[in-house]
Amino acid sequence: MKSAWVDRDAEAIVAQGAKSGVEPDLALRIYTTRLLGRDPKLVLHGGGNTSLKTRMRDRFGEDVEVLRVKASGANMAAIEAASLPALRLDPLRRLRTLDTIADDELVGIERANLIDPAAPNPSVEVMLHALLPHKFVDHTHARAVLSLIDQPDGEEKCATAFSGRLGFVPYLMPGFGLAKKAIEVLERAPASEGLILSKHGIVTFGNDARQAYERMIEMVTLAEDFLERKCKSRVIATLWREPASVAAVAPIVRGVCSRKDDKTEGAWHRLVMEFRAGTTVLNVLQSDLPRLSEGGVVTPDHTIRTKNWPLVLPHAEDGKLDEFARHARGAADRFVRHYRDYFARHNQRAGGSKKELDPLPRVVLVPGLGLFGLGPTKRDAIIAADIAEEWMAVVYDAELTGEFESISEADMFDVEYWPLEQAKLGARPEPPLGGQIAAVTGAAGAIGAATATAFAAAGAEVALLDVDFAAAGKTAQAIGETALPVRCDVTDAESVRTAFDKIVKVFGGLDILVSNAGAAWQGRIGEVEEEVLRKSFELNFYGHQRAAQAAVKIMLAQGTGGCLLFNVSKQAVNPGANFGPYGLPKAALLALTRQYALDYGADGIRANAVNADRIRSGLLTPAMIAARAKARGLSEKDYMSGNLLGREVTADDVAQAFLHQALALKTTADVTTVDGGNIAAAMR
Ligand SMILES: [Zn+2]
């Protein structure tokens, strides 16, 4: 590992800081914090923290000594001065005389000593930074260091690897106790350049930003060199029988990792997934998985993202997925029972005061295939997968140089259920479509885009399918970073198959299909070319059937129900003159909706339709509106609001109707009319 310090960059950030009143030490604290944060071999997703001891003027103009420490959960790679809250140092130092202090009291004291009372909460490791005397303190969960210390003889290995330059602090959970222990270790060996926190990470110090940072790099390099020197020969590859595809396996995995809601019949707690299959992942999957998977986390704070153990499933052999599904179900049920049991045992020890978190796995390992990270959102799933990969990298190197050993189960529980750790995840009320995955066809059009946007706002992860990939991409970008544009021509069976495989590979499954793609053809029915009629049926009927079939296949593999929503149009019940080529397939589509409701109701799959009319879209362009309004002697506004309510109906109104149908768990074979009122088109 090389130092990423560049004099020119350091000078630039100091010069830039000077303009906004940021002192040079703080500017350099920001600079090296970012350098540490940018290297995933040092810190991941809000892990790690840094601090600076300096002076500043408080509200009354008094010059006080302060600790500027990273805010809890802040991302080091993009740190700004505001995420390094300043606390009066003296009161924090005086806490050392106490034997213990309750978490909430400590947080209260910290907040009372913030120079800016509106600043974010400081890192859970604030007391460690406060009690260490050095001006700059850097703390990471460096991968190579973890491989070295997550071993039964970690202390001896550290003595050799670092030649006594680092003090060794035995494991204690983060917080006040650990801070006190660390300062005791340092006082016994005051020449130490840093500390190893057993089974947790590394701390380095310095008089200036560069010294603390470069000591971190040097020590991590020493750990890497040690691992390299002591590395035993690599494991021999296992040859798996032909594995099934990720697209076939993922929905089964997602299904067994879902849970029925206790209160609302028909509702499920579902998670979104992220798949990984790098070399290290595949190597660890063919090692002694039963033992390693029960080993625990590589550093305590990972537990809030991955839980302490992954769910290990059997190999998924191609052509034998029924067998895989049966075993997967059994393994997932055992995982949940094990988690509940773990909670009950340790909650009793903790005085029964804790509230059980959901017992579903956050990491699933499938030997021969790869790993899945799971979470309530795609972003959470990505974080879980990143941390699971990190776990594997650490465990792999630990096993090559010795034996992986984590903290005890009780210690893991204490961190997982520590309110200060859980606070990092923030208060997150579950949105109505939380954990669900929705696909919208014709997503680049007005109704498709509005629907995808509404579903994403309701908490679903959305896939935007369209023949116009660039336009779908634009809409996806406007929705958010995890919205997925997919090229899909619903008139082409192969294109539909590829598109739905892509959705499953990216999100792990599918819960809602909004089958919306369509186009209008016209012609007087007795004279129209058969070719025109067939073209319209191909898109306006078979296109829906292909998409629905692909969706149902995924939903059945998950076994958690689902929802099919069709854009049927008022033409299905109230045909327009010379609109036969459009209205006939739409009438067939209405029948198709009911057929799906009938055939799959017992599987919990609902099928509903929306009849919309006169929406500004690709099917009703400004030129068409102008022409039709003129033909009827109406203004454009009167033409667009020519319904019982006299109100123009928009794509957003249609999107809200689809959303309502997706949420109405007791409604299937329903048609919702969104046309401002048209008696001739009313359902009877
Ligand atoms: Zn830490």
Coordinates of C-alpha atoms in Angstrom, one line a residue, residues 446-667:
A446 CA -45.7 9.7 -20.5
I447 CA -47.8 7.1 -18.5
G448 CA -44.8 4.7 -18.1
A449 CA -42.5 7.4 -16.8
A450 CA -45.1 8.8 -14.4
T451 CA -45.8 5.3 -13.1
A452 CA -42.2 4.4 -12.6
T453 CA -41.7 7.7 -10.7
A454 CA -44.7 7.1 -8.5
F455 CA -43.7 3.6 -7.7
A456 CA -40.1 4.7 -6.8
A457 CA -41.5 7.4 -4.6
A458 CA -43.6 4.7 -2.8
G459 CA -40.3 2.9 -2.0
A460 CA -40.1 0.3 -4.8
E461 CA -37.0 -0.4 -6.8
V462 CA -37.9 0.2 -10.4
A463 CA -36.9 -1.2 -13.8
L464 CA -37.8 0.9 -16.8
L465 CA -38.3 -1.2 -19.9
D466 CA -38.6 0.4 -23.3
V467 CA -37.5 -0.1 -26.9
D468 CA -36.0 3.4 -26.6
F469 CA -33.2 2.6 -24.2
A470 CA -31.8 6.2 -24.2
A471 CA -35.1 7.7 -23.3
A472 CA -35.6 5.0 -20.6
G473 CA -32.1 5.9 -19.3
K474 CA -33.0 9.6 -19.0
T475 CA -36.2 8.8 -17.0
A476 CA -34.3 6.4 -14.8
Q477 CA -31.6 9.0 -14.1
A478 CA -34.3 11.5 -13.1
I479 CA -35.8 8.9 -10.7
G480 CA -32.6 8.0 -8.8
E481 CA -29.3 6.1 -8.9
T482 CA -30.8 2.6 -8.5
A483 CA -33.5 3.0 -11.1
L484 CA -32.6 0.5 -13.9
P485 CA -33.2 1.2 -17.6
V486 CA -33.6 -1.9 -19.7
R487 CA -33.9 -2.3 -23.4
C488 CA -37.0 -4.3 -24.2
D489 CA -39.1 -4.9 -27.3
V490 CA -42.2 -6.6 -26.0
T491 CA -43.0 -7.9 -29.6
D492 CA -39.8 -10.0 -29.5
A493 CA -39.9 -13.0 -27.2
E494 CA -36.0 -13.1 -26.9
S495 CA -35.9 -9.5 -26.0
V496 CA -38.5 -10.0 -23.2
R497 CA -36.6 -13.0 -21.8
T498 CA -33.3 -11.1 -21.8
A499 CA -34.9 -8.0 -20.2
F500 CA -36.5 -10.0 -17.3
D501 CA -33.3 -11.9 -16.7
K502 CA -31.6 -8.6 -16.4
I503 CA -34.1 -7.4 -13.8
V504 CA -33.6 -10.5 -11.7
K505 CA -29.8 -10.3 -12.0
V506 CA -29.8 -6.7 -10.8
F507 CA -32.5 -6.8 -8.1
G508 CA -33.0 -10.5 -7.4
G509 CA -36.6 -10.8 -8.5
L510 CA -39.9 -9.0 -9.3
D511 CA -43.1 -8.3 -7.4
I512 CA -45.0 -5.9 -9.7
L513 CA -45.4 -5.7 -13.4
V514 CA -46.9 -2.6 -15.0
S515 CA -47.6 -3.8 -18.5
N516 CA -48.0 -0.5 -20.3
A517 CA -46.2 -0.5 -23.6
G518 CA -48.6 0.1 -26.5
A519 CA -49.3 2.0 -29.7
A520 CA -52.4 2.9 -31.7
W521 CA -53.3 1.8 -35.2
Q522 CA -56.4 2.9 -37.0
G523 CA -58.6 1.7 -39.9
R524 CA -62.2 0.9 -40.7
I525 CA -62.5 -2.7 -39.6
G526 CA -64.2 -4.1 -42.8
E527 CA -61.4 -2.6 -44.9
V528 CA -58.3 -2.6 -42.8
E529 CA -55.3 -4.7 -43.9
E530 CA -54.9 -7.8 -41.9
E531 CA -51.3 -6.9 -41.5
V532 CA -52.2 -3.8 -39.6
L533 CA -54.5 -5.7 -37.3
R534 CA -51.8 -8.4 -36.7
K535 CA -49.2 -5.7 -35.9
S536 CA -51.5 -4.2 -33.3
F537 CA -52.3 -7.5 -31.7
E538 CA -48.5 -8.3 -31.6
L539 CA -47.9 -5.2 -29.5
N540 CA -51.2 -4.5 -27.7
F541 CA -52.1 -8.1 -26.8
Y542 CA -49.1 -10.5 -27.2
G543 CA -46.7 -7.9 -25.9
H544 CA -48.6 -7.9 -22.6
Q545 CA -48.9 -11.6 -22.6
R546 CA -45.1 -12.1 -23.0
A547 CA -44.3 -9.6 -20.3
A548 CA -46.9 -11.1 -17.9
Q549 CA -45.7 -14.7 -18.6
A550 CA -42.1 -13.7 -17.8
A551 CA -43.2 -11.9 -14.6
V552 CA -45.4 -14.8 -13.4
K553 CA -42.5 -17.2 -13.9
I554 CA -40.3 -15.1 -11.5
M555 CA -43.2 -14.6 -9.0
L556 CA -43.9 -18.3 -8.8
A557 CA -40.2 -19.0 -8.1
Q558 CA -40.3 -16.5 -5.3
G559 CA -43.6 -17.9 -3.9
T560 CA -44.5 -14.5 -2.4
G561 CA -47.4 -13.6 -4.6
G562 CA -47.2 -10.5 -6.9
C563 CA -49.2 -8.1 -8.9
L564 CA -49.8 -7.7 -12.7
L565 CA -51.1 -4.3 -13.8
F566 CA -52.3 -3.7 -17.4
N567 CA -52.9 -0.5 -19.3
V568 CA -56.1 -1.5 -21.0
S569 CA -57.5 1.9 -22.3
K570 CA -61.2 2.8 -22.5
Q571 CA -61.2 1.3 -26.1
A572 CA -61.6 -2.1 -24.4
V573 CA -65.2 -1.3 -23.4
N574 CA -66.1 1.8 -25.4
P575 CA -64.7 1.4 -28.9
G576 CA -64.1 4.5 -31.1
A577 CA -65.1 4.6 -34.8
N578 CA -62.3 3.4 -37.0
F579 CA -60.2 2.4 -33.9
G580 CA -60.8 -1.3 -34.3
P581 CA -57.1 -2.2 -34.8
Y582 CA -56.4 -0.6 -31.4
G583 CA -59.6 -1.4 -29.5
L584 CA -59.8 -5.1 -30.4
P585 CA -56.5 -6.2 -28.9
K586 CA -57.3 -4.0 -25.9
A587 CA -60.6 -5.8 -25.4
A588 CA -58.6 -9.1 -25.5
L589 CA -56.2 -7.6 -23.0
L590 CA -59.1 -6.9 -20.6
A591 CA -60.0 -10.6 -20.9
L592 CA -56.3 -11.5 -20.4
T593 CA -56.3 -9.5 -17.1
R594 CA -59.2 -11.5 -15.8
Q595 CA -57.7 -14.8 -17.0
Y596 CA -54.5 -14.1 -15.0
A597 CA -56.6 -13.1 -12.0
L598 CA -58.4 -16.4 -12.3
D599 CA -55.5 -18.7 -13.0
Y600 CA -53.1 -17.3 -10.4
G601 CA -55.2 -16.0 -7.6
A602 CA -54.4 -19.1 -5.5
D603 CA -50.7 -18.2 -5.9
G604 CA -51.4 -14.7 -4.4
I605 CA -50.8 -13.1 -7.8
R606 CA -53.3 -10.3 -8.5
A607 CA -54.2 -9.0 -11.9
N608 CA -55.8 -5.6 -12.4
A609 CA -56.3 -3.1 -15.2
V610 CA -56.6 0.7 -15.6
N611 CA -58.9 2.2 -18.3
A612 CA -57.6 5.6 -19.0
D613 CA -58.6 8.0 -21.7
R614 CA -57.4 11.2 -23.4
I615 CA -54.0 11.5 -21.8
R616 CA -51.3 13.8 -23.3
S617 CA -48.7 11.2 -24.5
G618 CA -47.1 9.6 -27.5
L619 CA -50.5 8.2 -28.4
L620 CA -52.1 11.6 -28.2
T621 CA -49.6 14.2 -29.4
P622 CA -50.1 18.0 -29.4
A623 CA -50.8 17.9 -33.2
M624 CA -53.5 15.3 -32.7
I625 CA -55.1 17.3 -29.9
A626 CA -55.1 20.4 -32.1
A627 CA -56.7 18.5 -35.1
R628 CA -59.4 16.7 -33.0
A629 CA -60.3 19.8 -31.1
K630 CA -60.6 21.7 -34.4
A631 CA -62.7 18.9 -36.0
R632 CA -65.2 19.2 -33.1
G633 CA -65.2 23.0 -33.0
L634 CA -63.7 23.0 -29.4
S635 CA -60.8 24.7 -27.8
E636 CA -57.9 22.4 -26.9
K637 CA -58.7 22.8 -23.3
D638 CA -62.3 21.9 -23.7
Y639 CA -61.4 18.9 -25.8
M640 CA -59.0 17.6 -23.2
S641 CA -61.5 18.1 -20.3
G642 CA -64.5 16.9 -22.3
N643 CA -65.8 14.5 -19.6
L644 CA -68.4 14.4 -16.8
L645 CA -66.1 16.3 -14.3
G646 CA -64.8 18.7 -16.9
R647 CA -61.2 18.0 -15.8
E648 CA -58.2 17.1 -17.9
V649 CA -56.8 13.7 -16.9
T650 CA -53.0 13.4 -16.7
A651 CA -50.4 10.6 -16.8
D652 CA -49.9 11.2 -13.0
D653 CA -53.6 10.4 -12.4
V654 CA -53.1 7.1 -14.2
A655 CA -49.9 6.4 -12.3
Q656 CA -51.8 6.9 -9.0
A657 CA -54.4 4.5 -10.1
F658 CA -51.8 1.8 -10.8
L659 CA -50.2 2.6 -7.4
H660 CA -53.5 2.1 -5.7
Q661 CA -54.0 -1.2 -7.4
A662 CA -50.5 -2.3 -6.4
L663 CA -51.3 -1.5 -2.8
A664 CA -54.9 -3.0 -2.6
L665 CA -54.0 -6.5 -1.4
K666 CA -57.5 -7.7 -1.5
T667 CA -58.3 -6.6 -5.0

